[in-house]
PDB file of C-alpha atoms and ligand atoms in Angstrom:
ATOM      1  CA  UNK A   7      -4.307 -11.111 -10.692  1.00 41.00           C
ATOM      2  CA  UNK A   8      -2.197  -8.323 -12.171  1.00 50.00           C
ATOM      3  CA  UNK A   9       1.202  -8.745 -12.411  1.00 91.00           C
ATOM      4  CA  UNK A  10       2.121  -5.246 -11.069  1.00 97.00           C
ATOM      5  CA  UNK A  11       0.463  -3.135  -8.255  1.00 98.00           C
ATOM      6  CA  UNK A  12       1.022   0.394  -7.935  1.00 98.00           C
ATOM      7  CA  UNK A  13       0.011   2.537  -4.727  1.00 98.00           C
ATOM      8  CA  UNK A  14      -0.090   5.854  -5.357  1.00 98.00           C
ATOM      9  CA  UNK A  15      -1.839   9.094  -3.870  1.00 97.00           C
ATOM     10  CA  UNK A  16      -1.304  12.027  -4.852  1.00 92.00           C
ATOM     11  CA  UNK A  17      -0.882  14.036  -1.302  1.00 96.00           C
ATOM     12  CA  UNK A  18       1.296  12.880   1.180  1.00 96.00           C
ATOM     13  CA  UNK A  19       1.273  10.927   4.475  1.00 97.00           C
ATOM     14  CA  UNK A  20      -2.556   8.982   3.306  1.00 98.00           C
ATOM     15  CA  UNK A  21      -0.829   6.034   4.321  1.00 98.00           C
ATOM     16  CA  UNK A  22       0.433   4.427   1.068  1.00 97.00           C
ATOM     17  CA  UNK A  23       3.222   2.857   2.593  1.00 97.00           C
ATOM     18  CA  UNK A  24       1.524   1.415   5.626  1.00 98.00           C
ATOM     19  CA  UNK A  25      -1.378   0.424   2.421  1.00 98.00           C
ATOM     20  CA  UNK A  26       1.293  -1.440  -0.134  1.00 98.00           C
ATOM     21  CA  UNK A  27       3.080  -3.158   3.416  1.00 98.00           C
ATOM     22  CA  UNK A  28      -0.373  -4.421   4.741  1.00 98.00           C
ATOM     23  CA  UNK A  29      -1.607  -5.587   1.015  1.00 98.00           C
ATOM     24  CA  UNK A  30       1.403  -7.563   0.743  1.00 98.00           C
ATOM     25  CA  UNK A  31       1.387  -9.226   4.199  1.00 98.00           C
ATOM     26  CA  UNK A  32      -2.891 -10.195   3.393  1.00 98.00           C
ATOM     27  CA  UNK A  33      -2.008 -11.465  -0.132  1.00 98.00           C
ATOM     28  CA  UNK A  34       0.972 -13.691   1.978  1.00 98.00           C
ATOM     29  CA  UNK A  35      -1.958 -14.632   4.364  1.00 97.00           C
ATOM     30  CA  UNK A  36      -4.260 -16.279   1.558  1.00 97.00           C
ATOM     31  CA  UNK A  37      -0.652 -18.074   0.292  1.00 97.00           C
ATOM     32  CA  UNK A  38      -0.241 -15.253  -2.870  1.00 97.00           C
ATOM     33  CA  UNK A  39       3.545 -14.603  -3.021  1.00 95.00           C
ATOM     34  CA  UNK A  40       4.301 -11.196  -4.031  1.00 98.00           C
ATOM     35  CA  UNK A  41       7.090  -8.636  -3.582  1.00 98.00           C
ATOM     36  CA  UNK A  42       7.417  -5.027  -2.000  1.00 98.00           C
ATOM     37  CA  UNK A  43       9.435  -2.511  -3.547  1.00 97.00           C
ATOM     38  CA  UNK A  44      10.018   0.825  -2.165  1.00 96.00           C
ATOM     39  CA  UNK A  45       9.956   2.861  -5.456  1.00 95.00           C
ATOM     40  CA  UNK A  46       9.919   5.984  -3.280  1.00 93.00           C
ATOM     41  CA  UNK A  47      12.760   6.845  -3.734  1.00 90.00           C
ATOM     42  CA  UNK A  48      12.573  10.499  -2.403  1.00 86.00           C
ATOM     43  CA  UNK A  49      11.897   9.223   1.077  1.00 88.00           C
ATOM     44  CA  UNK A  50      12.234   5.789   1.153  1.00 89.00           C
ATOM     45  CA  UNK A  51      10.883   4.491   4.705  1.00 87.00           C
ATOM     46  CA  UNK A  52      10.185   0.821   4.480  1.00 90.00           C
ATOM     47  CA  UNK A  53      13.005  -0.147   6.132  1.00 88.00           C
ATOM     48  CA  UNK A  54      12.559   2.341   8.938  1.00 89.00           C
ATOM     49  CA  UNK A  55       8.638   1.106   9.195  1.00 92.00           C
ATOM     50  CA  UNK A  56       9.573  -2.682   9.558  1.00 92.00           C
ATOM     51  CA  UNK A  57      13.221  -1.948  11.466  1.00 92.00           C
ATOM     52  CA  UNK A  58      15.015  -3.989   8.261  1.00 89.00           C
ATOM     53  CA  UNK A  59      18.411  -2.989  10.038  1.00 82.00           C
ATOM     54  CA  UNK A  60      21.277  -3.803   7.823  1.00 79.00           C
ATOM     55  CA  UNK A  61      21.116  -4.176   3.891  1.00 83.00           C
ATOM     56  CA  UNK A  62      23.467  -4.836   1.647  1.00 88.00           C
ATOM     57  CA  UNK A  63      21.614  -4.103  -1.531  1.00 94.00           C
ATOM     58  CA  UNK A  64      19.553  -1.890  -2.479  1.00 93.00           C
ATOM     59  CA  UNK A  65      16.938  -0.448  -5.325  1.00 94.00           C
ATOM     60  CA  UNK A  66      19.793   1.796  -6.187  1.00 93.00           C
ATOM     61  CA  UNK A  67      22.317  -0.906  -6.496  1.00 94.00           C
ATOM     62  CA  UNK A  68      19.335  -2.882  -8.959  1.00 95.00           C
ATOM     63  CA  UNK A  69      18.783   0.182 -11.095  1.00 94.00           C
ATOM     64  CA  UNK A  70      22.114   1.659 -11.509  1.00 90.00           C
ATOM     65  CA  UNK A  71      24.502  -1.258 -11.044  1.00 85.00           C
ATOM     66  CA  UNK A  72      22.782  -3.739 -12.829  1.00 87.00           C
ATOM     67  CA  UNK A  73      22.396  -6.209  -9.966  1.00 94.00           C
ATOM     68  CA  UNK A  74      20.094  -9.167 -10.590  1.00 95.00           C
ATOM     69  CA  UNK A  75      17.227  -7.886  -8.331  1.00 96.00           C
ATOM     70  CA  UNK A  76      16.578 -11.202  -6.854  1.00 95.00           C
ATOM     71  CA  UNK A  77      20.286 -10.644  -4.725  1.00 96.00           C
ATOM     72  CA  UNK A  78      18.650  -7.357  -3.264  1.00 96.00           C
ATOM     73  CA  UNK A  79      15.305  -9.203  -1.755  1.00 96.00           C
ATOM     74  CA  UNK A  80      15.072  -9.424   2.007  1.00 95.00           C
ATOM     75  CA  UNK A  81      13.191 -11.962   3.944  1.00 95.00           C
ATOM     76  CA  UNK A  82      11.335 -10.075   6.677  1.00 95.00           C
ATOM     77  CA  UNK A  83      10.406 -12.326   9.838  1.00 95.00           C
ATOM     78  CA  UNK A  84       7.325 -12.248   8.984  1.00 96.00           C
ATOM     79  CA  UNK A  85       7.521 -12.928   5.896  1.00 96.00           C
ATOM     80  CA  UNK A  86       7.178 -10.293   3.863  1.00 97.00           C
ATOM     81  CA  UNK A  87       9.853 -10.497   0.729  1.00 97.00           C
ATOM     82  CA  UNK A  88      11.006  -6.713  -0.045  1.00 96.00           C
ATOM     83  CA  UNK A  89      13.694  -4.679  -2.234  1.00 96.00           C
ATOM     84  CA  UNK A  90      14.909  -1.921  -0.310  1.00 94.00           C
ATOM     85  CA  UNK A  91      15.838   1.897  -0.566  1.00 92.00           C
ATOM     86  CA  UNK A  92      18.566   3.013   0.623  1.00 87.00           C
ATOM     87  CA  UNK A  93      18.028   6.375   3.009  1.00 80.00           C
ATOM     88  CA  UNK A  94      20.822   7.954   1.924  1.00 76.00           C
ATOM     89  CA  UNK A  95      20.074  11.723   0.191  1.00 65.00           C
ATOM     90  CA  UNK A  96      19.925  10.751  -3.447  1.00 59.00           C
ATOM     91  CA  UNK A  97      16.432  11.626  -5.105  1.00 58.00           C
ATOM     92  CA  UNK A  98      18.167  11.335  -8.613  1.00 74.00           C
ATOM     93  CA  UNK A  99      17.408   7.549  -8.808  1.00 88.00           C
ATOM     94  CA  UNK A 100      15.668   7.343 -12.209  1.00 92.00           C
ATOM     95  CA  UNK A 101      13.400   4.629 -12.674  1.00 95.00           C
ATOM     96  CA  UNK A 102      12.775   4.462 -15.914  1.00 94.00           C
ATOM     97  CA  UNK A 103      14.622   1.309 -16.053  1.00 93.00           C
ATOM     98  CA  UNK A 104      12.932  -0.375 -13.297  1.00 95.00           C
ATOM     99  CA  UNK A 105      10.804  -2.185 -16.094  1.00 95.00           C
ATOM    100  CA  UNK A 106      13.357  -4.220 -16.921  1.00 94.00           C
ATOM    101  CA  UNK A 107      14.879  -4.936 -13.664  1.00 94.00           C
ATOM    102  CA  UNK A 108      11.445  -6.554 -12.424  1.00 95.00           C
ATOM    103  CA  UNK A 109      10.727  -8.191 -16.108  1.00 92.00           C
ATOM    104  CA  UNK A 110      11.786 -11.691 -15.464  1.00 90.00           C
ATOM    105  CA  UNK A 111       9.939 -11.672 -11.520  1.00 94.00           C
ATOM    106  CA  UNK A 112       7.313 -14.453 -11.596  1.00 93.00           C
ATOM    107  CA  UNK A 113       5.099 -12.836  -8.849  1.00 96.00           C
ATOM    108  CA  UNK A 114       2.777 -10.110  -7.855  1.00 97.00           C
ATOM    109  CA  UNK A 115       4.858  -7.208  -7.572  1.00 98.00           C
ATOM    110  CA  UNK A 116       3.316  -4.098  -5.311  1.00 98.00           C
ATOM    111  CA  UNK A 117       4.825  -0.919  -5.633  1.00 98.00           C
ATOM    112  CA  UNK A 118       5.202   1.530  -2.682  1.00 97.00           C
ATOM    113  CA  UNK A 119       5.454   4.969  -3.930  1.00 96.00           C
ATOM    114  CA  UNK A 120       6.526   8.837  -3.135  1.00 94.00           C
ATOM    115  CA  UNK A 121       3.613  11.585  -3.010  1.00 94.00           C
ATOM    116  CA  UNK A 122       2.652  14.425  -5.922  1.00 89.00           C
ATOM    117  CA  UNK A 123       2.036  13.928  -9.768  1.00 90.00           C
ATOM    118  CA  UNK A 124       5.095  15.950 -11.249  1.00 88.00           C
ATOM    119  CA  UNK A 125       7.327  13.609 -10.768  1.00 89.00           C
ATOM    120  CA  UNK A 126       8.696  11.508 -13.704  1.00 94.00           C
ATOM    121  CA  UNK A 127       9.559   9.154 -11.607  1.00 94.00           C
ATOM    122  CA  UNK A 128       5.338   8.691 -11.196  1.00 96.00           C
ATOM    123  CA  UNK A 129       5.024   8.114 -14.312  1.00 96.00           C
ATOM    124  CA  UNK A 130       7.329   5.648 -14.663  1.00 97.00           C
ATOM    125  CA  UNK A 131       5.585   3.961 -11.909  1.00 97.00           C
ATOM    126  CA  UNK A 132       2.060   4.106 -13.398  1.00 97.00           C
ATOM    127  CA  UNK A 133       3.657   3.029 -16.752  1.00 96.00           C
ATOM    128  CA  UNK A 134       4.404  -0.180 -15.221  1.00 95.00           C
ATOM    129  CA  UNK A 135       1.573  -0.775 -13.448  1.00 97.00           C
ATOM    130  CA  UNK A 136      -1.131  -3.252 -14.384  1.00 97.00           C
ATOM    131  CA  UNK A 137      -2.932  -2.198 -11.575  1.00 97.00           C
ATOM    132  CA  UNK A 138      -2.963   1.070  -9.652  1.00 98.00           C
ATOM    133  CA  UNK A 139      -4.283   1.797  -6.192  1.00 98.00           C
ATOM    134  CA  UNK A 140      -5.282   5.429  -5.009  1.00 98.00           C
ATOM    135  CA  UNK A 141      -4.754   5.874  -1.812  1.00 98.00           C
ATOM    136  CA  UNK A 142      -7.045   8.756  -0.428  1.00 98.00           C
ATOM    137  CA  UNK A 143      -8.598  10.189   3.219  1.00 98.00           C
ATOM    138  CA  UNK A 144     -11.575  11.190   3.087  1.00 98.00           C
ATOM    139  CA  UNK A 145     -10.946  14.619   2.736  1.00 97.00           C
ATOM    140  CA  UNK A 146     -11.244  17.528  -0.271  1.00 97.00           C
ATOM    141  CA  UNK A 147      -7.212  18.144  -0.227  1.00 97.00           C
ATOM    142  CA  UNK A 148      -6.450  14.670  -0.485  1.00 98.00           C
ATOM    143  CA  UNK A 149      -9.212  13.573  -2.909  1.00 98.00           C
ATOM    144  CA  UNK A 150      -8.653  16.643  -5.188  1.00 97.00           C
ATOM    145  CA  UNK A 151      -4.798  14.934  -5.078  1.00 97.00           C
ATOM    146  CA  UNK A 152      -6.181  11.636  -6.135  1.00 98.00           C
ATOM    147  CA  UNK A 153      -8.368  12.897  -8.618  1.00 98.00           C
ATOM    148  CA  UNK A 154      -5.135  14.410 -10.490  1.00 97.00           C
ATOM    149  CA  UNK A 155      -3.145  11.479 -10.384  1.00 98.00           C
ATOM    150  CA  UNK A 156      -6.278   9.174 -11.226  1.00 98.00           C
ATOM    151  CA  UNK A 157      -6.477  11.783 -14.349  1.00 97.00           C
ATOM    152  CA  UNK A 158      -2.708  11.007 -15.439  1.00 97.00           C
ATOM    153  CA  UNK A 159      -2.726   7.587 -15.010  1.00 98.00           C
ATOM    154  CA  UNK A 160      -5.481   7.235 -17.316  1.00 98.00           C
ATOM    155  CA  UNK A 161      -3.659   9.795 -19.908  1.00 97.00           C
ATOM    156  CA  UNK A 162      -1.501   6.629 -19.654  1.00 96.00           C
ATOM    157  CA  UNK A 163      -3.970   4.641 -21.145  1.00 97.00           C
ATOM    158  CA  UNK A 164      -4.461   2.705 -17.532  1.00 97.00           C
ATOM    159  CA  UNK A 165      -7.902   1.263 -17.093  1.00 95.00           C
ATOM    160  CA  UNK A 166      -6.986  -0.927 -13.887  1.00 97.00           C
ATOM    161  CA  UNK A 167      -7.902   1.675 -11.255  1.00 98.00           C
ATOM    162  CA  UNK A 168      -9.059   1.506  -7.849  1.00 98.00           C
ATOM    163  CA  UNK A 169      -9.503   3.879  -4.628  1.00 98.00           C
ATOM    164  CA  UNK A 170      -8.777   2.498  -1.001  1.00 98.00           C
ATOM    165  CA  UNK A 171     -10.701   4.964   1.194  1.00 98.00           C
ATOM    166  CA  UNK A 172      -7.934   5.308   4.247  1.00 98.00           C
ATOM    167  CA  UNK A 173      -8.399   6.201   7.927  1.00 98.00           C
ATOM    168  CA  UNK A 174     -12.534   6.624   8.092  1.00 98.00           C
ATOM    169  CA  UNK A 175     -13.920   8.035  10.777  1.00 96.00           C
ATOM    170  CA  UNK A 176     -17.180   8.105  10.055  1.00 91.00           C
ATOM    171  CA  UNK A 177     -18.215  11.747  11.658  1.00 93.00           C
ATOM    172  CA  UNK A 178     -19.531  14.184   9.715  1.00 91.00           C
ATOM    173  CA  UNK A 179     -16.697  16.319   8.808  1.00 94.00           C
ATOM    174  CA  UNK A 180     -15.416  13.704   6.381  1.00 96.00           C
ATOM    175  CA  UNK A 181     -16.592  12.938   2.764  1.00 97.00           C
ATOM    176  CA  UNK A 182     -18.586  10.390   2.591  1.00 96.00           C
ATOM    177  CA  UNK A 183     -17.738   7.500  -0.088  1.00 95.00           C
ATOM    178  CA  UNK A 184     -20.298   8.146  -2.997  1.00 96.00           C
ATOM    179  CA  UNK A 185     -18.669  11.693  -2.972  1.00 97.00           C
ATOM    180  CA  UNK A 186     -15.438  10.632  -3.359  1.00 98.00           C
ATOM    181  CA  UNK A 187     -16.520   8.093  -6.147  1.00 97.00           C
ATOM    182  CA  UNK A 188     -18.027  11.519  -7.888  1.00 97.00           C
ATOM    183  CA  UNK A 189     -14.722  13.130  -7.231  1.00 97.00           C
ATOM    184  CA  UNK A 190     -12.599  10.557  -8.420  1.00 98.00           C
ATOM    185  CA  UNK A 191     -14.733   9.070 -11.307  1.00 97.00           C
ATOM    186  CA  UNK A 192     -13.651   5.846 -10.087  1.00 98.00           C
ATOM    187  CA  UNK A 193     -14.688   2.974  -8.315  1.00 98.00           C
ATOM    188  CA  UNK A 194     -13.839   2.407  -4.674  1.00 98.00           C
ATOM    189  CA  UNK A 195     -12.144  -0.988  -4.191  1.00 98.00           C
ATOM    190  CA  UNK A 196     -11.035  -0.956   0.100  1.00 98.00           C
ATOM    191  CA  UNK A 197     -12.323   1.157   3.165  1.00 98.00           C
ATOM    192  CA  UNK A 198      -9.916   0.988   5.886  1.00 98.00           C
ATOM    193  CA  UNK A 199     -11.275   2.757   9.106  1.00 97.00           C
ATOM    194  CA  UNK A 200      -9.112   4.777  11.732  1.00 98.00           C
ATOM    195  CA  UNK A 201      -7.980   2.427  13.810  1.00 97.00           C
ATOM    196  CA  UNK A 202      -5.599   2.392  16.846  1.00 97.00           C
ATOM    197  CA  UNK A 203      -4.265  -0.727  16.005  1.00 97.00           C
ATOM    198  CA  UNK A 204      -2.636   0.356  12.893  1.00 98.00           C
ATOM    199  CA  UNK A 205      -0.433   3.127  14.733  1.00 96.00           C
ATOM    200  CA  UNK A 206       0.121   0.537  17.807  1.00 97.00           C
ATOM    201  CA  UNK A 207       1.842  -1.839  15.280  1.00 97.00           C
ATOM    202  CA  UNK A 208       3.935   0.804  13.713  1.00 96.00           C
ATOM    203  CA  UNK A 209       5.104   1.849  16.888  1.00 96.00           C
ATOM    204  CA  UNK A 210       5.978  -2.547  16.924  1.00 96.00           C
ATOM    205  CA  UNK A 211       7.388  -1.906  13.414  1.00 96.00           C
ATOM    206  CA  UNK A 212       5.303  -4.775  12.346  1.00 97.00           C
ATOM    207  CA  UNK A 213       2.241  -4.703   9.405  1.00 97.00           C
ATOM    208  CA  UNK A 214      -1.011  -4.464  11.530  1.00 98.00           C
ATOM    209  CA  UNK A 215      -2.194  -8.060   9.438  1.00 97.00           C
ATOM    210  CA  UNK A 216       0.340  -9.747  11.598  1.00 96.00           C
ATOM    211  CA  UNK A 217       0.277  -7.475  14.724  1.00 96.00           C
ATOM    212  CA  UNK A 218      -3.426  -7.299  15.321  1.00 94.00           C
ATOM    213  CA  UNK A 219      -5.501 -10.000  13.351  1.00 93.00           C
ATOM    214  CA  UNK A 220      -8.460  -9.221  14.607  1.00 91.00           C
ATOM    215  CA  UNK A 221      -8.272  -5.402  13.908  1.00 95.00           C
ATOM    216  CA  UNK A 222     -11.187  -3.472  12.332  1.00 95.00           C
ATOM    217  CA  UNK A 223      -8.018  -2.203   9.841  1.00 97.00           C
ATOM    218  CA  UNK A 224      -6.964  -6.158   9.575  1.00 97.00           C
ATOM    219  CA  UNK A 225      -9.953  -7.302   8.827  1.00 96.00           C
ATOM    220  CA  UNK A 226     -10.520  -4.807   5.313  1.00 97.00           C
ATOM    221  CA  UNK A 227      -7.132  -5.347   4.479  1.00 98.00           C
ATOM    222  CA  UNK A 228      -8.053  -9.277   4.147  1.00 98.00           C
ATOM    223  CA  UNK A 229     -11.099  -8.166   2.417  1.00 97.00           C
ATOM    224  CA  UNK A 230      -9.362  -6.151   0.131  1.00 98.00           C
ATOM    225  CA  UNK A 231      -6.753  -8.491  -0.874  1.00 98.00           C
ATOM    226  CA  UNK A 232      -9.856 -11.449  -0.800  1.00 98.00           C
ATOM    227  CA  UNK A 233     -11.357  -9.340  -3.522  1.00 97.00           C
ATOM    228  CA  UNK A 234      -7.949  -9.184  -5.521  1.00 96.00           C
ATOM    229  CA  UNK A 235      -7.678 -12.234  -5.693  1.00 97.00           C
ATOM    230  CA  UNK A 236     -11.091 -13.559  -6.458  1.00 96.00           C
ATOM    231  CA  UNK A 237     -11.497 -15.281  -3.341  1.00 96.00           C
ATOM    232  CA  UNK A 238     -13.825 -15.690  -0.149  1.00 93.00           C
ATOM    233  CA  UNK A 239     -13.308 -14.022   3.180  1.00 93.00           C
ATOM    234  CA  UNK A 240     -15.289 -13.968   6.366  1.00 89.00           C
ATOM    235  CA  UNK A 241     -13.811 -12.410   9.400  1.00 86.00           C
ATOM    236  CA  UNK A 242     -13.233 -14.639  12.174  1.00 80.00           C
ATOM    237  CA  UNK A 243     -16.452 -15.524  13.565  1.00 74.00           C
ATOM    238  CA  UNK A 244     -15.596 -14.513  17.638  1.00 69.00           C
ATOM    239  CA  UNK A 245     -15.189 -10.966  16.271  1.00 65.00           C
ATOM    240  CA  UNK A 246     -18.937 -11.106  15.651  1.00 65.00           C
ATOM    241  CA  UNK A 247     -18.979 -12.062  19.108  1.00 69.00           C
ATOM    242  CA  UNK A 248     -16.815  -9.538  20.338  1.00 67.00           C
ATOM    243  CA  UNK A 249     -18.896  -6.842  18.666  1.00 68.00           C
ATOM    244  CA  UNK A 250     -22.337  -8.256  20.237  1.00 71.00           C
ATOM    245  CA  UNK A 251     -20.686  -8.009  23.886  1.00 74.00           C
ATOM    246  CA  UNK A 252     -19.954  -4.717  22.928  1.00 71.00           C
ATOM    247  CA  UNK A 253     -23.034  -3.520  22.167  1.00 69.00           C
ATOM    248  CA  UNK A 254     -24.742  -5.654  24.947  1.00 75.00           C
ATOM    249  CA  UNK A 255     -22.759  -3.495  27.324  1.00 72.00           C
ATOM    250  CA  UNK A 256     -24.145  -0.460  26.343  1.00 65.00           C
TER     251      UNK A 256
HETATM  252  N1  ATP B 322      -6.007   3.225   8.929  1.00 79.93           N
HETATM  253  C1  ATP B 322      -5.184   3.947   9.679  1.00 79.93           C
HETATM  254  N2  ATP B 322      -5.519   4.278  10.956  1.00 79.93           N
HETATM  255  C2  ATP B 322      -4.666   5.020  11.718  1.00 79.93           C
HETATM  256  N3  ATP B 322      -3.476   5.480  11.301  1.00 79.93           N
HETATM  257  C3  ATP B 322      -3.099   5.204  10.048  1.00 79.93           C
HETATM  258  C4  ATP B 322      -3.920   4.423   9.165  1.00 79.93           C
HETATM  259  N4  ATP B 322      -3.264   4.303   7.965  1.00 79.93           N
HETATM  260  C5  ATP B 322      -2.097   4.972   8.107  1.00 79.93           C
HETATM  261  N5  ATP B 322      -1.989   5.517   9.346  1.00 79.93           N
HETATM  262  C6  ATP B 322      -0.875   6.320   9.873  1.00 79.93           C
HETATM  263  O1  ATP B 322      -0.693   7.424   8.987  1.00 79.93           O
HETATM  264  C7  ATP B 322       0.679   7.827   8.991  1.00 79.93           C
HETATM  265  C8  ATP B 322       1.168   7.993   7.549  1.00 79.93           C
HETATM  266  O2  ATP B 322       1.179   6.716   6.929  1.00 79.93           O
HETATM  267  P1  ATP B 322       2.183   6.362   5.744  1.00 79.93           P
HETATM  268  O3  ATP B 322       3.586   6.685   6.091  1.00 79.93           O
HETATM  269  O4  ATP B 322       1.850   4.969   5.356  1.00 79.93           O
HETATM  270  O5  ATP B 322       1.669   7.395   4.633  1.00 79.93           O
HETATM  271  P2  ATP B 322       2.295   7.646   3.184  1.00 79.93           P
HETATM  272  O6  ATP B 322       1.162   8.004   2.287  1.00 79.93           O
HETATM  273  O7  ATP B 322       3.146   6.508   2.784  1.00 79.93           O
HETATM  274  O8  ATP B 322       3.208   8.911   3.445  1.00 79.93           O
HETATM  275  P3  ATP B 322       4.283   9.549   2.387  1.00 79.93           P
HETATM  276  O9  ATP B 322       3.469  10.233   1.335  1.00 79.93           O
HETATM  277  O10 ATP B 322       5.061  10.505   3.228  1.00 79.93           O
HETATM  278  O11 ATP B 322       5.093   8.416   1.839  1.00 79.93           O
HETATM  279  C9  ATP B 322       1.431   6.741   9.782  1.00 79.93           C
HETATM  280  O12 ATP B 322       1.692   7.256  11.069  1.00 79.93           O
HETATM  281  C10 ATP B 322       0.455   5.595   9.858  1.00 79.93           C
HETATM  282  O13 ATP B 322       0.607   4.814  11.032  1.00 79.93           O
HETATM  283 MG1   MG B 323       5.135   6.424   2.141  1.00 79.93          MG
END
């Protein structure tokens, strides 16, 4: 298991952020400790997306004060273990140094970050990464977006590259996944459908692994983070079920 996770995208609003929060709270479900960081530092919206009210430290306090960034980890209820951004307007946070400040962590580390491929800050990102996810939708904007940054993260010699497939609907206006494999010249590693359930728990403010385990979304994200790890996962068996009565009742 890599060290470092990156989830990147290239256009906006795929759903990185609801990706890196739901990877970490599946890798917590099979017992893998790891840590969030919002490196978006542009728009930072963790906190807003899991209602983390009150923090004293922040990213910015890690990266520019030299705080140890273990004092700037917050225990969500359910679980999850992240390093915050503060909201305030401030999109000058360099984080070049955020090598070091994560250099002496002992766990998976799974990096939430902003949208586009100019950004230095991206690279700095992708520099770190031992692994990088490319969040896409299956559509030509978005996958022409991934495609770029897929292109400059392996100008930075990254081989450890994956696409998660986000919000499928499976109609025919979308592309369909051997396309975007084409597109990308990289291997799909997740499919996440549309699903309901995922905007039902952000409207909860909680990840959907928690808020809906038996979610079509739930269940790739355990798949997904099964795979990472090496390990086996079936879906509970009396979702089987559930999808029988369904189709009995047809
Ligand atoms: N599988 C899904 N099914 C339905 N809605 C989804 C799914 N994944 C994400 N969304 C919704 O898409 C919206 C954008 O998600 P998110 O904020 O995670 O994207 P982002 O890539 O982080 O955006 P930004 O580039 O602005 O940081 C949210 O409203 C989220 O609930
Ligand atoms: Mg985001």
């Amino acid at each position: 298991m890599p060290n470092v996770i990156s989830v990147v995208s290239g256009k906006g609003g795929v759903g990185k952020t609801t990706f890196a929060i739901n990877l970490a709270a599946a890798l917590n479900e099979f017992g893998h400790n790891n840590l969030l960081i919002d490196a978006d530092v542009s728009n930072p919206n963790m906190l807003l997306m899991l209602q983390i009210p009150h923090v004293p430290l922040t990213l910015q306090d890690v990266i520019r004060d030299k705080v140890d960034i273990e004092h700037a980890i917050r225990v969500h209820h359910t679980g999850l273990r992240i390093v915050p951004t503060s909201h305030a307007f401030d999109n000058k946070l360099d984080l070049s140094k955020l090598g070091e400040a994560i250099e002496t962590l002992p766990e998976t580390i799974i990096l939430d970050s902003p949208p586009g491929i100019d950004d230095a800050n991206i690279r700095s990102i992708l520099d770190l990464s031992d692994r990088v996810i490319v969040v896409t939708n299956p559509e030509i904007p978005a996958v022409t977006a991934a495609a770029k940054i897929i292109k400059l993260a392996k100008n930075l010699k990254k081989t450890n590259i994956g696409v998660v497939l986000n919000r499928i609907r499976d109609d025919q206006f979308e592309l369909i996944k051997d396309e975007v494999e084409i597109m990308c010249e990289t291997p799909i590693i997740g499919t996440i459908p549309e699903d309901p359930a995922v905007r039902r728990a952000g409207f909860d403010t909680l990840p959907v692994v928690h808020h809906s385990p038996l979610a079509p979304s739930t269940v790739q994200y355990m798949r997904l983070a099964a795979r990472l790890l090496g390990k086996e996962y079936s879906p509970p068996k009396y979702l089987s079920i559930k999808r029988l009565l369904a189709k009995v009742r047809k």
